[in-house]
CSV table of C-alpha atoms (C1' of nucleotides) and ligand atoms in Angstrom, one decimal:
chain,number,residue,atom,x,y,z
O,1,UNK,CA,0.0,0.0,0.0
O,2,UNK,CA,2.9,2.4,0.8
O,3,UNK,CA,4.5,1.2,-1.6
O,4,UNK,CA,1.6,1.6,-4.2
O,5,UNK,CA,1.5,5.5,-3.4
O,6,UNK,CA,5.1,5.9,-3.5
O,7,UNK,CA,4.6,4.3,-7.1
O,8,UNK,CA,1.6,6.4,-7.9
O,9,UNK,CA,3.7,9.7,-7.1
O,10,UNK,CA,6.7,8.3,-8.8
O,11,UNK,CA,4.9,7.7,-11.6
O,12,UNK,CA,4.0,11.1,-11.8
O,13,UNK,CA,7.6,12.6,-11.5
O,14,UNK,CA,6.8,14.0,-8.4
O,15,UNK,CA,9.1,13.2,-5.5
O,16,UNK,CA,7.5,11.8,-2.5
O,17,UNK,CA,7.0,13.7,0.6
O,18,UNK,CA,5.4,13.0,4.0
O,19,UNK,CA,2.1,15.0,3.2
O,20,UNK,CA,1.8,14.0,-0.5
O,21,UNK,CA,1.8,9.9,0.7
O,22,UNK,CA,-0.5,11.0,3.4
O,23,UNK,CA,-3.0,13.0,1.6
O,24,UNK,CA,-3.1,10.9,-1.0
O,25,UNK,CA,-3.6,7.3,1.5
O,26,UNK,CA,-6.1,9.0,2.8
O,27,UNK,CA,-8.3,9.3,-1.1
O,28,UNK,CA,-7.3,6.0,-1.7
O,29,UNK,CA,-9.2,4.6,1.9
O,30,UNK,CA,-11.9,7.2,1.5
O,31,UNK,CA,-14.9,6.1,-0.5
O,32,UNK,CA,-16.3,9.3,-1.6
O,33,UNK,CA,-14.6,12.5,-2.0
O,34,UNK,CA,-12.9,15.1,0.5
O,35,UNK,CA,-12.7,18.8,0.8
O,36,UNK,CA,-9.8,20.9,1.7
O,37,UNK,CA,-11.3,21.1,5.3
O,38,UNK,CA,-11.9,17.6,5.4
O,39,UNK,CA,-8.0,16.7,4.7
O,40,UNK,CA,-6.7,19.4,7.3
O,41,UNK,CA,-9.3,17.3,10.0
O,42,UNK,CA,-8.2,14.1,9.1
O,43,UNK,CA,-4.5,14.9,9.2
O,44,UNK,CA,-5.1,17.0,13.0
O,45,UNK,CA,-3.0,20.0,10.8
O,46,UNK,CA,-0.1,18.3,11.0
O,47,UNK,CA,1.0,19.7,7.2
O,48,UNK,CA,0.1,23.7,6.8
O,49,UNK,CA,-2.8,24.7,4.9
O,50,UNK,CA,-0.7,26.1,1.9
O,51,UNK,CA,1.1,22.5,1.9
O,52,UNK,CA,-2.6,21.4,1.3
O,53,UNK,CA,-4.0,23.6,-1.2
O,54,UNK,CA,-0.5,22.8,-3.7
O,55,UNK,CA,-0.5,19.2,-3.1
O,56,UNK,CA,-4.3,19.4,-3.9
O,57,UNK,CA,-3.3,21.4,-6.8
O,58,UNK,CA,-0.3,19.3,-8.0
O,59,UNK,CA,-2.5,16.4,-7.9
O,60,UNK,CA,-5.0,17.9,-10.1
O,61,UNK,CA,-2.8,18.6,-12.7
O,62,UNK,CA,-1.5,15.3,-12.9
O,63,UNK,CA,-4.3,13.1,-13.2
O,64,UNK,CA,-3.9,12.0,-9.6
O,65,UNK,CA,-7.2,13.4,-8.5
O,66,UNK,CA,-10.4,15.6,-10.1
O,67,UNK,CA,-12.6,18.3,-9.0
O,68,UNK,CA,-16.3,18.0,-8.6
O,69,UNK,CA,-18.0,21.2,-8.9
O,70,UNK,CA,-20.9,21.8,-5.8
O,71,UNK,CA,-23.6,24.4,-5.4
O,72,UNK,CA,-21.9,25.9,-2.0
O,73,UNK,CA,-18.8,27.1,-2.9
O,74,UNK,CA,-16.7,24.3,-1.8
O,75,UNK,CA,-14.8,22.3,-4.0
O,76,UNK,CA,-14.4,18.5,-3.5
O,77,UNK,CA,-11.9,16.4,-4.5
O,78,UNK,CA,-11.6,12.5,-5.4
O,79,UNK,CA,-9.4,9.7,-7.2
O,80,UNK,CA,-9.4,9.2,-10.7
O,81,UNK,CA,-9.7,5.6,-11.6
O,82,UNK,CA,-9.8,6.2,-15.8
O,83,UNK,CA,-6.4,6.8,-16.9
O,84,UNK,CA,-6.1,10.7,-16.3
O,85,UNK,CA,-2.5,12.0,-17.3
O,86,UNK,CA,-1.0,15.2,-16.9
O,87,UNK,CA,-3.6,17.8,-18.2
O,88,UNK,CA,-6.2,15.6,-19.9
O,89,UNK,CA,-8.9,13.9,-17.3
O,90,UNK,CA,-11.2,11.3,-18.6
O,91,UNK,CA,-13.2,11.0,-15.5
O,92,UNK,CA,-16.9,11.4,-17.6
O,93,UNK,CA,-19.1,9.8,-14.2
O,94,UNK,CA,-21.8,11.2,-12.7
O,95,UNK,CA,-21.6,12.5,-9.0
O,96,UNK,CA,-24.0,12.8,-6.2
O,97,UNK,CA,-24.2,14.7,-3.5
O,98,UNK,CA,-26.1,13.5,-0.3
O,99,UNK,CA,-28.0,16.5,1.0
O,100,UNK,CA,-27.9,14.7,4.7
O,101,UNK,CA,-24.7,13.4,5.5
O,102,UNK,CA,-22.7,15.6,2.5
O,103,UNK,CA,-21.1,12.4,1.4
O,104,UNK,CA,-20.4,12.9,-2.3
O,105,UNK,CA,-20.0,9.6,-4.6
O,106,UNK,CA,-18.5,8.9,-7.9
O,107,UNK,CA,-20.9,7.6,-9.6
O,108,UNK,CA,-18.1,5.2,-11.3
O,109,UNK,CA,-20.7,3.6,-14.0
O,110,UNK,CA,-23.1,6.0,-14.8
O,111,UNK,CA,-21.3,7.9,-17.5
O,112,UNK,CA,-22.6,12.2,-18.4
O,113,UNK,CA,-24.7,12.0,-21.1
O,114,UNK,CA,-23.5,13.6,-24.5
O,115,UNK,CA,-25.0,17.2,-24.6
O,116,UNK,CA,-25.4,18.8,-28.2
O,117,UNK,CA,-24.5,22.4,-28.1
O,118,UNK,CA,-25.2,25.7,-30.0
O,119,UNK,CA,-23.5,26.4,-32.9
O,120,UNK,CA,-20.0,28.0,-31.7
O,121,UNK,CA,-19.7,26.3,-28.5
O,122,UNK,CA,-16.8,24.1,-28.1
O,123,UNK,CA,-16.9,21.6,-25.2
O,124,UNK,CA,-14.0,20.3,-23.6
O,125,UNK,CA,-14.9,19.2,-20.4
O,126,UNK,CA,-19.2,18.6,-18.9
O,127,UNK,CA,-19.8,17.9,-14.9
O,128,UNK,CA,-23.4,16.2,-14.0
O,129,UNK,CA,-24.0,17.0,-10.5
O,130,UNK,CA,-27.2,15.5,-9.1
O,131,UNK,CA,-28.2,15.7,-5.3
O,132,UNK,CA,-30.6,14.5,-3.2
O,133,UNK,CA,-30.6,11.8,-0.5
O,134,UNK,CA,-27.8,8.8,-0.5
O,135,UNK,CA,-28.7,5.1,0.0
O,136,UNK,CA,-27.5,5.3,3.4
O,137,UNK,CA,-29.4,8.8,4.6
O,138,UNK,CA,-33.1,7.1,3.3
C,1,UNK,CA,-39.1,48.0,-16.3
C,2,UNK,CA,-38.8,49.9,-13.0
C,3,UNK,CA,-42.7,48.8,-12.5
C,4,UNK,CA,-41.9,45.0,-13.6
C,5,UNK,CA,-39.3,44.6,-11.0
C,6,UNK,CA,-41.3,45.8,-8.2
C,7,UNK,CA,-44.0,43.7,-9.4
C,8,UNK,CA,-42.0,40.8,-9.7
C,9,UNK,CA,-40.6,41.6,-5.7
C,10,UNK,CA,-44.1,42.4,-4.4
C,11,UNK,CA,-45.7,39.3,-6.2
C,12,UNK,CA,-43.1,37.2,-4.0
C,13,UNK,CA,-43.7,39.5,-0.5
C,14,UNK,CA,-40.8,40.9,-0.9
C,15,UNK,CA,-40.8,44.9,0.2
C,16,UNK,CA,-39.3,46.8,-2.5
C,17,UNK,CA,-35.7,48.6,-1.4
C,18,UNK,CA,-33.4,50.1,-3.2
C,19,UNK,CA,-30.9,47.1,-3.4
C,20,UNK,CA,-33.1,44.3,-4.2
C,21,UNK,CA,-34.6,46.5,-7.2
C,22,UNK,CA,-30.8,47.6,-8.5
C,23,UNK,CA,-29.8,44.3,-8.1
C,24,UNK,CA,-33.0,42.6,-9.8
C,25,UNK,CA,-32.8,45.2,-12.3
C,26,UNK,CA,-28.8,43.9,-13.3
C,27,UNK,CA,-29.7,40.2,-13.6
C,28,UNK,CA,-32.5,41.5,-15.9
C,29,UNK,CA,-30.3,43.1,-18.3
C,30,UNK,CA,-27.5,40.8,-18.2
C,31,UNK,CA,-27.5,37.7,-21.0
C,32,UNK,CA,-25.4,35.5,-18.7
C,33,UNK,CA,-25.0,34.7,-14.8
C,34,UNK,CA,-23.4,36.9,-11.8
C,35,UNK,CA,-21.4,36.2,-9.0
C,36,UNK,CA,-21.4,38.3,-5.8
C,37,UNK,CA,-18.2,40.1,-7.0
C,38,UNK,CA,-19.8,41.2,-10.4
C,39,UNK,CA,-22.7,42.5,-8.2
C,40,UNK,CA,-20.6,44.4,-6.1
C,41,UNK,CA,-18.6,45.8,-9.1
C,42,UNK,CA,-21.7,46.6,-11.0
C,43,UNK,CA,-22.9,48.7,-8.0
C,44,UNK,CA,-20.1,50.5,-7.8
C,45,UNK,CA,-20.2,49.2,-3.9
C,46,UNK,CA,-23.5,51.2,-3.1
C,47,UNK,CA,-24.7,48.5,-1.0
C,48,UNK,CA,-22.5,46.6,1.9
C,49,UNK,CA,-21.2,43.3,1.1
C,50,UNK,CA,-24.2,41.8,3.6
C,51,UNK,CA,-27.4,43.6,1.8
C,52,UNK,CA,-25.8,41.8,-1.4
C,53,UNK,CA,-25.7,38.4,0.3
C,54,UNK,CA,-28.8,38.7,2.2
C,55,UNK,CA,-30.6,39.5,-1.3
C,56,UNK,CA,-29.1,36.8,-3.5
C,57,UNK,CA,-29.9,34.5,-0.5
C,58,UNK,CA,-33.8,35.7,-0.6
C,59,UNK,CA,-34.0,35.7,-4.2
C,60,UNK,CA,-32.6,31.8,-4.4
C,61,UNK,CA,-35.3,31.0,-1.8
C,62,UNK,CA,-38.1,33.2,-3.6
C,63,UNK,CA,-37.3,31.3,-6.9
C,64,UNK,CA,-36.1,34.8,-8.5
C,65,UNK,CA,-32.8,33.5,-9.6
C,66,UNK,CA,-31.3,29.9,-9.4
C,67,UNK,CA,-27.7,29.1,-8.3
C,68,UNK,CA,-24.8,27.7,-10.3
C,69,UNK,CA,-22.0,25.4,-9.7
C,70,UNK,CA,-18.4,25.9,-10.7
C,71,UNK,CA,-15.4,24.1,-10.2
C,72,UNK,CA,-13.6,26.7,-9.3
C,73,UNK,CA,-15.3,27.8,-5.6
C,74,UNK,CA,-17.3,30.6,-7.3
C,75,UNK,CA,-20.9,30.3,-7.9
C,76,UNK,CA,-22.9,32.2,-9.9
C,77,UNK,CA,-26.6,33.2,-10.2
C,78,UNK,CA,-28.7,33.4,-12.9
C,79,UNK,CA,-32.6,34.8,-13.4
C,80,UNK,CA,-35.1,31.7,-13.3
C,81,UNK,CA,-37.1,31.6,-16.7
C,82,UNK,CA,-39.6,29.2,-15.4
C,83,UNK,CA,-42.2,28.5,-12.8
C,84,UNK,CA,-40.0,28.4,-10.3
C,85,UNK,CA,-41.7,29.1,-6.7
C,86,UNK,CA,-40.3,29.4,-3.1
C,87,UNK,CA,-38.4,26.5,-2.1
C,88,UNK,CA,-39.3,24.6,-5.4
C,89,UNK,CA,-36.9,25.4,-8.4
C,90,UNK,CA,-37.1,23.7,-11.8
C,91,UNK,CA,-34.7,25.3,-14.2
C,92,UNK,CA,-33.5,22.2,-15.5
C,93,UNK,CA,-31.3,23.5,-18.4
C,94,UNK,CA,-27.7,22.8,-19.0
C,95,UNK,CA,-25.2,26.1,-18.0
C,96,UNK,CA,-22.4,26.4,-19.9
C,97,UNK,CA,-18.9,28.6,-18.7
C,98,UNK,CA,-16.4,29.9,-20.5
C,99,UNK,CA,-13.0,28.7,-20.0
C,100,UNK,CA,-11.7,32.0,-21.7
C,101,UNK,CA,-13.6,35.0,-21.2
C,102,UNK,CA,-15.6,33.2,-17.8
C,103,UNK,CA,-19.6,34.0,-19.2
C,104,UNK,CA,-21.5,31.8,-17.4
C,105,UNK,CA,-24.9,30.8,-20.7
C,106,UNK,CA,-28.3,29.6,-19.2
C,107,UNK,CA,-28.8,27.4,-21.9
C,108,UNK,CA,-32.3,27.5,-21.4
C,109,UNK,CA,-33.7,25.0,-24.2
C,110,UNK,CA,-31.2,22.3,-23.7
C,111,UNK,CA,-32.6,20.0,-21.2
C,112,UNK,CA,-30.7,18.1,-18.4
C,113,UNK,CA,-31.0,14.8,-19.1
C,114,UNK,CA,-32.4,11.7,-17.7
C,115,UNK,CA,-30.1,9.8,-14.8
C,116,UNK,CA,-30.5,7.2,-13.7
C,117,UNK,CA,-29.3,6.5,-9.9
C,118,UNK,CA,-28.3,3.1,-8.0
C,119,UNK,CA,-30.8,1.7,-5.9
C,120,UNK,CA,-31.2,3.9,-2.6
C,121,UNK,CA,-30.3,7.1,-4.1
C,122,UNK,CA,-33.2,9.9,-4.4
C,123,UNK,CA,-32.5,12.8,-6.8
C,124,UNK,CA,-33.5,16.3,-5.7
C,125,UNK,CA,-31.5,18.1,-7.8
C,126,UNK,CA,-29.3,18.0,-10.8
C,127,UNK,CA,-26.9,19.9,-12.6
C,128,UNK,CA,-25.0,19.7,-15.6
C,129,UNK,CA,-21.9,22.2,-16.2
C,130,UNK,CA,-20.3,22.0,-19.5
C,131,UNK,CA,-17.5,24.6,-20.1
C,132,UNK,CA,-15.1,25.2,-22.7
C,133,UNK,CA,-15.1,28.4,-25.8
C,134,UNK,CA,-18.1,30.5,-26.4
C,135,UNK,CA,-19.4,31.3,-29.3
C,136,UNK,CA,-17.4,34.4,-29.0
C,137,UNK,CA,-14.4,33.6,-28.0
C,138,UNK,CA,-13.8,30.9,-30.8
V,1,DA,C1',28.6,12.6,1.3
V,2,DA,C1',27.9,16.7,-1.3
V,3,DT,C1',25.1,19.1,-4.6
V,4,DT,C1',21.0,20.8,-6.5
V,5,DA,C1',16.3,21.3,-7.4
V,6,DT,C1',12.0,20.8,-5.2
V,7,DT,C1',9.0,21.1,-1.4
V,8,DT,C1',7.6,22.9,2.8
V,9,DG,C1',6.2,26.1,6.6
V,10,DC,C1',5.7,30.6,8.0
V,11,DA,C1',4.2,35.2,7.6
V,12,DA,C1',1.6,38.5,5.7
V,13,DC,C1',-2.1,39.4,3.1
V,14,DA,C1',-6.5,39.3,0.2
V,15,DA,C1',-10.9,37.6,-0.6
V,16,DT,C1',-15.1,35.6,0.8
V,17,DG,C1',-18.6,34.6,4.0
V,18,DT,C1',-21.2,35.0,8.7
V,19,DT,C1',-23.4,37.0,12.8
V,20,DG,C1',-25.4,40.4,16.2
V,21,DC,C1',-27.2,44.7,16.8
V,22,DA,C1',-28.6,49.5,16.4
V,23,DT,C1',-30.5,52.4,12.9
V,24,DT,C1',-33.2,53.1,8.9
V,25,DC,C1',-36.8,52.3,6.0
V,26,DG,C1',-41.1,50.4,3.7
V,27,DA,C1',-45.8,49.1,4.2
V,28,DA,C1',-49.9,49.1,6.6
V,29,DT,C1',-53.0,51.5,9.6
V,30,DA,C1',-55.3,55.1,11.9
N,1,DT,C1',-50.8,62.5,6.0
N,2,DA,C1',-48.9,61.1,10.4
N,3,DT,C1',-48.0,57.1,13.2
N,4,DT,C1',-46.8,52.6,14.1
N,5,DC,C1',-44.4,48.2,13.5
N,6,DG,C1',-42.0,44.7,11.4
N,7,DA,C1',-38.5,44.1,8.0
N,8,DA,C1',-34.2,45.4,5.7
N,9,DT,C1',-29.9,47.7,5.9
N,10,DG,C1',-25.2,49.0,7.3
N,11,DC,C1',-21.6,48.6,10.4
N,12,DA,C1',-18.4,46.2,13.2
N,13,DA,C1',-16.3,42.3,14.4
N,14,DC,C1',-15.1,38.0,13.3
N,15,DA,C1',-14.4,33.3,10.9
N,16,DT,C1',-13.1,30.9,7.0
N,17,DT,C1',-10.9,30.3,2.7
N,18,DG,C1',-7.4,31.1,-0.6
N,19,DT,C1',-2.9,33.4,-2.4
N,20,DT,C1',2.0,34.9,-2.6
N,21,DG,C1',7.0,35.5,-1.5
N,22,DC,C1',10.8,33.8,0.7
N,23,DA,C1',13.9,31.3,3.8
N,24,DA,C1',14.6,26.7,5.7
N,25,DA,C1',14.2,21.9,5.1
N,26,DT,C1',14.1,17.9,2.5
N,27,DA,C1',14.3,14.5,-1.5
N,28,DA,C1',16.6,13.0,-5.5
N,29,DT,C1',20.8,13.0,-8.1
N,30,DT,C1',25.7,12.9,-8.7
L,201,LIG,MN1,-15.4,11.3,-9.5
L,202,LIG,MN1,-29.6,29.0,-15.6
L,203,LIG,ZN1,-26.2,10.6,2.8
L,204,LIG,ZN1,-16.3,33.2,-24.0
DNA sequence: AATTATTTGCAACAATGTTGCATTCGAATA
DNA sequence: TATTCGAATGCAACATTGTTGCAAATAATT
């Protein structure tokens, strides 16, 4: 497992640090997706926010992880499982958002629908967002 | 126009102030969506940041304007076009969002469509964010 | 082990969002 | 029209979130 991330990071040519093995262990044994406040809790701010916010960010840009867009202006984060590489995520799923307990799921097989634009609209990237209550808040 | 507005406040039992008719009267004559900074440029700061907070939060609630997720911790808030009444939204069109110049489109006659959840899940809500070039920035 | 490039933490700051409370204002009533 | 009363506003104070520059620490390379 350890070993896996080191890989992971390796992979990436990025070298590997305390925080980016530990931020990163923690979206691999987290089912849904995390928040920047929900990685400073879960780490009891043992890294400093900024360390947080780049590693987030470095991860993004490699494929690591991807951002799911919410309705209250705060940004989640989860593992891409597609093969994502450095500027080009393929992570086309459907998430949900549990209005209850916040939990948000990749949807992993439920793929966004094709969407046919105006002409002069170029799309390069689409985000289906549905909330409403989770199989474990019902 | 002036009388439409205060209509459209009084219809909802909303008392009409100067803010919420400035600021009703701006999502009226702009094609796209706002965020609470454009509003605050666009008044040139008359208000205090917390009138303009207040009001965008009554408005969502009345059904006057409908909210918008991005991926990048900003939302934005667009006019509702339909029936929408207090608590009970149903602008169900696809947004789209610039990547270049950052206009946020209702596009109001695309339809979100159809998903179809896992067992347990109960959809309240769904949005679908497609960015990439506008038709004017291509 | 020494070198070098990268990453980190800190500080300082900017932007964004929230709450309580006194004052002002709009709408209804007399 | 003047009065009354509940609602809306502005201000202050604060909390949270996000950004940048830079020196110190650390990981990878030689
Ligand atoms: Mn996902
Ligand atoms: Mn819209
Ligand atoms: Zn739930
Ligand atoms: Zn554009």
């Amino acid at each position: 497992m350890k070993n896996e991330i080191a890989e992971i990071l390796k992979r990436n040519q990025l070298s590997v640090t305390g925080s980016r093995t530990k931020i990163l262990e923690l979206f691999q044994e987290t089912n849904g997706a995390l928040a920047h406040a929900d990685i400073e809790k879960k780490t009891d701010e043992t890294y400093d926010r900024v360390t947080i916010y780049r590693t987030l960010q470095t991860f993004v840009e490699k494929g690591i992880i991807h951002t799911i867009p919410t309705a209250d202006n705060s940004v989640r984060y989860a593992l891409c499982k597609d093969e994502c590489t450095t500027g080009h995520h393929h992570d086309n799923h459907v998430h949900f958002i549990c209005d209850d307990c916040g939990t948000t799921y990749c949807l992993d097989n439920i793929t966004v629908p094709e969407v046919i634009l105006p002409k002069g609209f170029t799309q390069k990237r689409a985000d289906v967002i549905v909330s409403g209550i989770c199989k474990n808040c019902e």
